[in-house]
Amino acid sequence: MEWKNTADVVVIGGGILGVSTAYYLAKNGMKNVTLIEKGTICGGSTGRCGAGIRAQWGTEMNCRLGVAALDTFEQLSDELGMDVGLNQGGYLLVAYSDKEMETLGAGMKLQNSLGIQSRNISLAEARQICPGLAADDAVGFFFHARDGHADPFLTTFAYLEKAKTLGVTPYRFTECTGISVKDGTVTGVETNRGHIDAPIVINCAGAYAQDIAKMVGVNIHTWGERHEIMITEPVAPGVCPCMLMSFSGNYYIQQRPHGSIICGMSPEGHPADYQLKDTWQFVEAMSKILVHLLPRTKGIRVVRQWSGLYDMTPDAQPIIGETDIKNFYHSTGYSGHGFMLAPVAGKILAQHIMGKKPDIDFSMLDYRRFDRGEHIRESNVV
Ligand SMILES: Cc1cc2nc3c(=O)[nH]c(=O)nc-3n(C[C@H](O)[C@H](O)[C@H](O)COP(=O)(O)OP(=O)(O)OC[C@H]3O[C@@H](n4cnc5c(N)ncnc54)[C@H](O)[C@@H]3O)c2cc1C
């Protein structure tokens, strides 16, 4: 692709956040949007994720973003002209203590007040929704039928292909090596292929976003955390058609439409870790949880395991907005939920940059909340 050394906007990062943001900018009328990716599109966390989508959150901001993301996903295949693989089997949340019931119950009240139809359900109903479920040691269950999952590759490439028709130029194997600034305002990016002049730059570099921010001396308080995940051979459908998830139990499990079961858990102690290595310890621990919850899975084979990076923040809520450097924006820190939130995050940041009123006021997602000590931690996370 012919190299252009000027752009109206440069977006750094070819994951779902960068690609969706580029698309919504172009859709809102921004000309000459360039996206740079140091590797391949979807080669970062996006192509490694569980791709779950939910509105069952514990903070008001995440609930608002989550339900808006569902609204967007429900019409996304039509809008982009490509199937994004949306499947709405619901999320079934499992609680293991009275205290967790209280927390999830408070979350449900908040969700209901925002129009999210989540419900507290019995074990019998949980078993109707998830026929393979044992979970006799659980204390209670919450369910939201509109939650589900989509295909991260199909979704990202659907955005990319549509964005290209609107004039977005994507450059792969193009690494941002510096940000140029004049008189406190961004003026472009340095790359391994040359300079690009641009009056607006957006940092969507996922778990590496803090490295980009540090190029101009800004600390956005994010870090990478390695998470492992695995998938089994396909088995008869109906074992776990919903996403089965527990925050205290530390797991998420779902059966894909073709029968394979995909599942993951958080690393012990949540250390900052950028190594994409895979361990036997994970397969062993995850398999025990899987068989305990879904006894029918005993004896099935794991066909693949991999790892990817969560882009973490101290409150597990994202960072969206401008920095102290004028016209230098960040959209990162999605803390394990960036796939589902990308459609709405891309849309509202693009609206803001284009001078329109964003569908959701995201001013509280300013990264400086951490310096001010104003953050409220999201509890509904694995
Ligand atoms: C195991 C696992 C399971 C997950 N499950 C879910 C889930 O169920 N639901 C959900 O919503 N989310 C989930 N996530 C989180 C989700 O994957 C991320 O939040 C999301 O993909 C972030 O998208 P992104 O575009 O910001 O980052 P990425 O997809 O990582 O994209 C960032 C891109 O920036 C590029 N880049 C970095 N530095 C530079 C540079 N200097 N120059 C140019 N390019 C650069 C990288 O190469 C990368 O491609 C999961 C993540 C993991 C690891």
Coordinates of C-alpha atoms and ligand atoms in Angstrom, one line a residue:
M1 CA 0.0 0.0 0.0
E2 CA 1.4 3.4 -1.0
W3 CA 2.9 5.3 2.0
K4 CA 1.2 8.6 2.9
N5 CA 3.1 10.9 5.3
T6 CA 0.2 13.0 6.2
A7 CA -3.1 12.2 7.8
D8 CA -6.0 14.0 9.5
V9 CA -5.9 11.3 12.3
V10 CA -3.5 8.5 13.1
V11 CA -4.8 5.6 15.1
I12 CA -2.1 3.5 16.8
G13 CA -3.1 -0.2 17.1
G14 CA -4.9 -2.7 14.8
G15 CA -7.0 -4.5 17.4
I16 CA -10.7 -4.1 17.8
L17 CA -10.4 -0.7 19.6
G18 CA -8.2 0.9 16.9
V19 CA -10.1 -0.5 14.0
S20 CA -13.6 0.4 15.4
T21 CA -12.4 3.9 16.3
A22 CA -11.0 4.4 12.8
Y23 CA -14.3 3.2 11.3
Y24 CA -16.5 5.5 13.4
L25 CA -14.3 8.5 12.7
A26 CA -14.7 7.9 9.0
K27 CA -18.4 7.2 9.3
N28 CA -18.8 10.5 11.1
G29 CA -17.1 12.3 8.2
M30 CA -13.4 12.4 9.1
K31 CA -11.2 12.3 6.0
N32 CA -7.8 10.7 5.7
V33 CA -7.7 8.4 8.7
T34 CA -4.6 6.3 8.9
L35 CA -4.3 3.2 11.2
I36 CA -0.8 1.8 12.1
E37 CA -0.2 -1.6 13.5
K38 CA 3.2 -3.0 14.4
G39 CA 2.2 -6.6 13.5
T40 CA -0.9 -7.9 11.9
I41 CA -4.6 -6.8 12.4
C42 CA -6.1 -8.8 15.3
G43 CA -2.6 -10.2 16.3
G44 CA -2.8 -8.7 19.8
S45 CA -5.3 -9.4 22.6
T46 CA -8.3 -9.2 20.2
G47 CA -7.4 -12.3 18.4
R48 CA -6.8 -14.1 21.7
C49 CA -9.9 -13.2 23.6
G50 CA -13.0 -15.1 24.8
A51 CA -15.2 -12.6 22.9
G52 CA -17.9 -12.6 25.5
I53 CA -20.4 -9.6 25.5
R54 CA -22.4 -8.7 28.6
A55 CA -24.3 -5.9 30.3
Q56 CA -24.2 -7.5 33.9
W57 CA -21.7 -5.0 35.5
G58 CA -21.3 -3.6 38.9
T59 CA -20.6 0.1 38.1
E60 CA -23.0 2.4 36.4
M61 CA -20.5 3.4 33.7
N62 CA -19.8 -0.2 32.7
C63 CA -23.5 -1.0 32.7
R64 CA -24.2 1.9 30.4
L65 CA -21.3 0.9 28.1
G66 CA -22.3 -2.7 28.2
V67 CA -25.9 -2.2 27.2
A68 CA -24.9 0.2 24.5
A69 CA -22.5 -2.4 23.2
L70 CA -25.3 -5.0 23.1
D71 CA -27.5 -2.5 21.1
T72 CA -24.6 -2.0 18.7
F73 CA -23.7 -5.6 18.3
E74 CA -27.3 -6.6 17.6
Q75 CA -27.3 -4.5 14.4
L76 CA -23.6 -4.7 13.5
S77 CA -23.7 -7.4 10.9
D78 CA -26.3 -5.4 9.0
E79 CA -24.4 -2.1 9.3
L80 CA -21.0 -3.6 8.3
G81 CA -22.4 -5.9 5.6
M82 CA -20.5 -8.9 7.1
D83 CA -21.6 -11.5 9.7
V84 CA -19.8 -10.8 13.0
G85 CA -20.9 -14.2 14.5
L86 CA -23.1 -12.8 17.3
N87 CA -24.7 -15.5 19.4
Q88 CA -26.9 -14.4 22.4
G89 CA -27.1 -17.4 24.8
G90 CA -27.0 -15.1 27.9
Y91 CA -24.5 -14.9 30.7
L92 CA -25.2 -17.1 33.8
L93 CA -23.4 -15.7 36.9
V94 CA -22.7 -18.1 39.7
A95 CA -22.3 -16.9 43.4
Y96 CA -20.7 -19.0 46.1
S97 CA -21.4 -17.0 49.3
D98 CA -24.1 -14.8 50.8
K99 CA -21.8 -11.9 50.5
E100 CA -21.4 -12.5 46.8
M101 CA -25.2 -12.8 46.4
E102 CA -25.4 -9.4 48.1
T103 CA -22.9 -7.8 45.7
L104 CA -24.4 -9.4 42.6
G105 CA -27.9 -8.5 43.8
A106 CA -26.9 -4.9 44.2
G107 CA -25.5 -5.1 40.7
M108 CA -28.7 -6.5 39.4
K109 CA -30.8 -3.6 40.9
L110 CA -28.4 -1.1 39.3
Q111 CA -28.7 -3.0 36.0
N112 CA -32.5 -3.1 36.2
S113 CA -32.6 0.6 36.9
L114 CA -30.8 1.1 33.6
G115 CA -33.1 -1.1 31.6
I116 CA -31.0 -4.3 31.7
Q117 CA -33.3 -7.2 32.3
S118 CA -31.0 -9.4 34.5
R119 CA -32.7 -11.7 36.9
N120 CA -31.9 -13.7 40.1
I121 CA -32.8 -17.4 39.1
S122 CA -33.0 -20.7 40.9
L123 CA -30.7 -23.7 40.4
A124 CA -33.5 -25.5 38.5
E125 CA -33.8 -22.6 36.1
A126 CA -30.0 -22.4 35.8
R127 CA -30.1 -26.1 34.8
Q128 CA -32.7 -25.4 32.1
I129 CA -30.5 -22.7 30.7
C130 CA -27.3 -24.7 31.1
P131 CA -28.3 -28.4 30.9
G132 CA -24.8 -29.8 31.8
L133 CA -24.6 -27.7 35.0
A134 CA -23.8 -29.4 38.4
A135 CA -23.0 -26.4 40.7
D136 CA -24.6 -27.9 43.8
D137 CA -22.1 -25.9 45.9
A138 CA -23.4 -22.6 44.5
V139 CA -25.5 -20.3 46.6
G140 CA -27.3 -18.5 43.7
F141 CA -27.5 -17.5 40.1
F142 CA -28.1 -14.4 38.0
F143 CA -29.0 -14.4 34.3
H144 CA -29.3 -11.9 31.4
A145 CA -30.5 -13.4 28.2
R146 CA -29.3 -10.7 25.8
D147 CA -25.6 -11.3 26.8
G148 CA -23.6 -13.5 24.5
H149 CA -20.5 -13.6 22.3
A150 CA -19.3 -12.8 18.8
D151 CA -16.4 -13.7 16.7
P152 CA -13.4 -11.4 17.3
F153 CA -11.8 -11.9 13.9
L154 CA -15.0 -11.6 12.0
T155 CA -16.0 -8.4 14.0
T156 CA -12.6 -6.7 13.6
F157 CA -12.3 -7.5 9.9
A158 CA -15.9 -6.5 9.2
Y159 CA -15.0 -3.1 10.8
L160 CA -11.8 -2.9 8.8
E161 CA -13.3 -3.8 5.4
K162 CA -16.1 -1.2 5.9
A163 CA -13.6 1.4 7.2
K164 CA -11.5 0.9 4.0
T165 CA -14.5 1.7 1.8
L166 CA -14.9 5.0 3.8
G167 CA -11.2 5.9 3.1
V168 CA -9.4 4.5 6.1
T169 CA -5.8 3.5 5.3
P170 CA -4.4 0.6 7.4
Y171 CA -0.6 0.0 7.5
R172 CA 0.5 -3.3 9.0
F173 CA 4.1 -3.9 10.2
T174 CA 4.3 -0.2 11.0
E175 CA 5.4 0.5 14.6
C176 CA 4.9 3.8 16.3
T177 CA 8.4 4.7 17.8
G178 CA 7.6 8.2 18.9
I179 CA 4.9 10.9 19.2
S180 CA 5.8 14.4 17.9
V181 CA 4.5 17.4 19.9
K182 CA 4.8 21.1 19.4
D183 CA 3.8 23.7 22.0
G184 CA 1.8 21.1 23.9
T185 CA -0.2 19.9 20.9
V186 CA 0.4 16.6 19.0
T187 CA 1.7 17.0 15.5
G188 CA 2.2 13.4 14.3
V189 CA 3.9 10.1 14.9
E190 CA 7.3 8.6 14.2
T191 CA 7.3 5.0 12.8
N192 CA 9.8 2.5 11.7
R193 CA 8.7 3.4 8.1
G194 CA 8.9 7.2 8.5
H195 CA 7.1 10.1 9.9
I196 CA 3.4 10.8 9.5
D197 CA 2.1 14.4 10.1
A198 CA -1.3 14.4 11.8
P199 CA -3.1 16.9 14.0
I200 CA -4.9 14.2 16.0
V201 CA -3.4 10.9 17.3
I202 CA -5.2 8.2 19.2
N203 CA -3.5 5.6 21.3
C204 CA -5.3 2.2 21.0
A205 CA -2.2 0.0 21.6
G206 CA -3.9 -2.3 24.1
A207 CA -1.5 -3.7 26.7
Y208 CA 1.3 -1.6 25.3
A209 CA -0.7 1.7 25.5
Q210 CA 1.3 2.9 28.5
D211 CA 4.5 2.6 26.4
I212 CA 3.0 4.9 23.8
A213 CA 1.9 7.4 26.5
K214 CA 5.3 7.4 28.1
M215 CA 6.7 8.6 24.7
V216 CA 5.4 12.0 25.7
G217 CA 6.0 11.6 29.4
V218 CA 2.4 10.7 30.4
N219 CA 1.6 7.9 32.9
I220 CA -1.8 6.5 32.3
H221 CA -1.5 3.8 35.0
T222 CA -2.2 0.8 32.8
W223 CA -0.3 -2.5 32.6
G224 CA -0.4 -5.9 30.8
E225 CA -1.5 -9.0 32.6
R226 CA -1.2 -12.4 31.0
H227 CA -4.3 -14.6 30.9
E228 CA -4.5 -18.1 29.7
I229 CA -7.4 -19.7 27.8
M230 CA -8.1 -23.1 26.2
I231 CA -10.6 -24.8 23.9
T232 CA -11.8 -28.4 23.7
E233 CA -12.7 -30.7 20.9
P234 CA -16.4 -30.2 19.8
V235 CA -19.0 -32.1 21.8
A236 CA -22.7 -32.4 21.5
P237 CA -24.3 -28.9 21.6
G238 CA -26.3 -27.9 24.6
V239 CA -23.8 -28.7 27.4
C240 CA -23.2 -25.0 28.1
P241 CA -25.0 -22.8 25.6
C242 CA -24.7 -19.7 27.8
M243 CA -21.5 -18.1 29.2
L244 CA -21.1 -19.6 32.7
M245 CA -19.1 -17.2 34.8
S246 CA -18.1 -16.7 38.4
F247 CA -16.1 -13.8 39.9
S248 CA -15.2 -15.6 43.2
G249 CA -15.0 -19.0 41.4
N250 CA -12.6 -17.4 38.9
Y251 CA -13.8 -18.9 35.6
Y252 CA -15.7 -18.3 32.4
I253 CA -16.9 -21.2 30.3
Q254 CA -19.0 -21.3 27.1
Q255 CA -19.8 -23.7 24.3
R256 CA -19.3 -22.3 20.8
P257 CA -22.0 -23.0 18.2
H258 CA -19.9 -25.8 16.6
G259 CA -19.6 -27.6 20.0
S260 CA -16.1 -26.7 21.3
I261 CA -16.0 -25.4 24.9
I262 CA -13.8 -22.4 25.4
C263 CA -12.8 -21.4 29.0
G264 CA -10.4 -19.3 31.0
M265 CA -9.5 -18.0 34.4
S266 CA -7.3 -15.3 35.9
P267 CA -3.7 -15.8 37.0
E268 CA -3.1 -16.1 40.8
G269 CA -2.2 -12.8 42.3
H270 CA -2.8 -10.9 39.0
P271 CA 0.9 -10.0 38.4
A272 CA 1.9 -7.6 35.6
D273 CA 3.2 -10.0 32.9
Y274 CA 3.8 -9.6 29.2
Q275 CA 5.1 -13.1 28.4
L276 CA 2.8 -15.0 26.0
K277 CA 3.6 -18.4 27.5
D278 CA 1.2 -21.3 28.2
T279 CA 1.4 -23.6 31.2
W280 CA 0.3 -27.1 32.2
Q281 CA -0.7 -25.7 35.5
F282 CA -3.4 -23.7 33.8
V283 CA -4.8 -26.7 31.8
E284 CA -4.8 -28.8 35.0
A285 CA -6.6 -26.1 37.2
M286 CA -9.0 -25.2 34.4
S287 CA -9.9 -28.8 33.6
K288 CA -10.8 -29.5 37.3
I289 CA -13.2 -26.5 37.3
L290 CA -14.7 -27.6 34.0
V291 CA -15.4 -31.2 35.0
H292 CA -16.7 -30.1 38.4
L293 CA -19.2 -27.7 36.9
L294 CA -20.0 -29.6 33.8
P295 CA -19.5 -33.3 34.6
R296 CA -20.4 -34.3 31.0
T297 CA -17.1 -32.8 29.9
K298 CA -15.1 -35.5 31.8
G299 CA -12.7 -37.2 29.3
I300 CA -13.1 -34.7 26.5
R301 CA -9.8 -33.5 24.9
V302 CA -8.3 -30.0 25.0
V303 CA -7.3 -29.2 21.5
R304 CA -5.5 -25.9 22.0
Q305 CA -4.4 -23.4 24.7
W306 CA -3.0 -19.9 24.3
S307 CA -2.5 -16.8 26.3
G308 CA -3.1 -13.1 25.7
L309 CA -2.8 -9.8 27.6
Y310 CA -5.4 -7.9 29.5
D311 CA -4.9 -4.2 29.4
M312 CA -5.4 -3.4 33.1
T313 CA -6.3 -0.3 35.1
P314 CA -6.4 0.1 38.9
D315 CA -10.3 0.2 38.9
A316 CA -10.9 -2.3 36.0
Q317 CA -12.7 0.4 34.0
P318 CA -11.4 1.8 30.8
I319 CA -9.5 5.0 30.0
I320 CA -11.1 7.1 27.2
G321 CA -10.2 10.7 26.5
E322 CA -7.5 13.3 25.8
T323 CA -4.2 13.7 27.7
D324 CA -2.4 16.8 28.8
I325 CA -1.0 16.9 25.3
K326 CA -3.8 18.5 23.1
N327 CA -5.4 16.2 20.5
F328 CA -3.6 13.1 21.8
Y329 CA -6.3 10.7 22.9
H330 CA -6.2 7.3 24.6
S331 CA -8.7 4.4 24.4
T332 CA -7.4 1.6 26.4
G333 CA -7.3 -0.1 29.9
Y334 CA -10.4 -2.2 29.1
S335 CA -9.2 -4.7 31.8
G336 CA -10.3 -7.9 30.0
H337 CA -13.5 -6.4 28.4
G338 CA -12.3 -4.4 25.4
F339 CA -13.8 -6.7 22.8
M340 CA -17.3 -6.2 23.9
L341 CA -16.9 -2.5 24.7
A342 CA -15.0 -1.5 21.5
P343 CA -18.1 -0.8 19.3
V344 CA -19.5 1.7 21.8
A345 CA -16.0 3.1 22.8
G346 CA -15.1 3.7 19.2
K347 CA -18.4 5.3 18.5
I348 CA -18.3 7.8 21.5
L349 CA -14.7 8.8 21.1
A350 CA -15.2 9.5 17.4
Q351 CA -18.4 11.5 18.2
H352 CA -16.4 13.6 20.7
I353 CA -13.4 14.2 18.3
M354 CA -15.9 15.2 15.6
G355 CA -17.4 17.8 17.9
K356 CA -20.6 15.9 18.4
K357 CA -22.3 15.1 21.7
P358 CA -21.3 11.5 22.6
D359 CA -24.1 9.1 23.1
I360 CA -22.6 8.4 26.6
D361 CA -20.8 11.0 28.6
F362 CA -17.4 9.4 29.2
S363 CA -15.6 12.2 31.0
M364 CA -15.2 10.2 34.2
L365 CA -13.0 7.7 32.3
D366 CA -10.2 10.3 32.2
Y367 CA -7.0 8.6 33.3
R368 CA -6.3 11.4 35.7
R369 CA -8.9 9.9 38.0
F370 CA -6.2 7.6 39.4
D371 CA -4.0 10.6 40.3
R372 CA -7.0 12.2 42.0
G373 CA -7.9 9.0 43.8
E374 CA -11.5 9.2 42.5
H375 CA -11.8 5.8 41.0
I376 CA -14.4 3.2 42.0
R377 CA -13.4 -0.4 41.4
E378 CA -15.5 -2.7 39.1
S379 CA -16.2 -5.9 41.0
N380 CA -17.7 -8.0 38.3
V381 CA -14.5 -9.2 36.7
V382 CA -12.6 -12.5 36.2
Ligands
LIG1 C1 -7.6 -14.7 27.4 C2 -8.4 -13.4 27.2 C3 -9.8 -13.5 27.2 C4 -10.5 -12.3 27.0 N1 -11.9 -12.4 27.0 C5 -12.6 -11.3 26.7 C6 -14.0 -11.4 26.6 O1 -14.6 -12.5 26.8 N2 -14.7 -10.3 26.3 C7 -14.1 -9.1 26.1 O2 -14.8 -8.1 25.8 N3 -12.8 -9.0 26.2 C8 -12.0 -10.0 26.5 N4 -10.7 -9.9 26.5 C9 -10.0 -8.6 26.5 C10 -9.9 -8.1 25.0 O3 -9.2 -9.1 24.3 C11 -9.2 -6.8 25.0 O4 -9.7 -5.9 26.0 C12 -9.3 -6.2 23.6 O5 -9.0 -7.1 22.6 C13 -8.4 -4.9 23.6 O6 -8.4 -4.5 22.2 P1 -7.3 -3.5 21.8 O7 -7.6 -3.2 20.4 O8 -7.2 -2.4 22.8 O9 -6.0 -4.3 22.0 P2 -5.2 -5.3 21.0 O10 -6.1 -6.2 20.3 O11 -4.1 -5.9 21.8 O12 -4.6 -4.3 19.9 C14 -3.6 -3.4 20.2 C15 -2.7 -3.5 19.0 O13 -1.7 -2.4 19.2 C16 -0.5 -2.9 18.5 N5 0.6 -2.1 19.0 C17 1.2 -2.1 20.2 N6 2.2 -1.2 20.3 C18 2.3 -0.6 19.1 C19 3.1 0.3 18.5 N7 4.2 0.9 19.2 N8 2.9 0.7 17.2 C20 1.9 0.1 16.4 N9 1.1 -0.8 17.0 C21 1.2 -1.2 18.2 C22 -0.4 -4.3 19.0 O14 0.4 -5.0 18.1 C23 -1.9 -4.8 18.9 O15 -2.2 -5.4 17.7 C24 -9.9 -11.1 26.8 C25 -8.5 -11.0 26.7 C26 -7.7 -12.2 26.9 C27 -6.2 -12.1 26.8

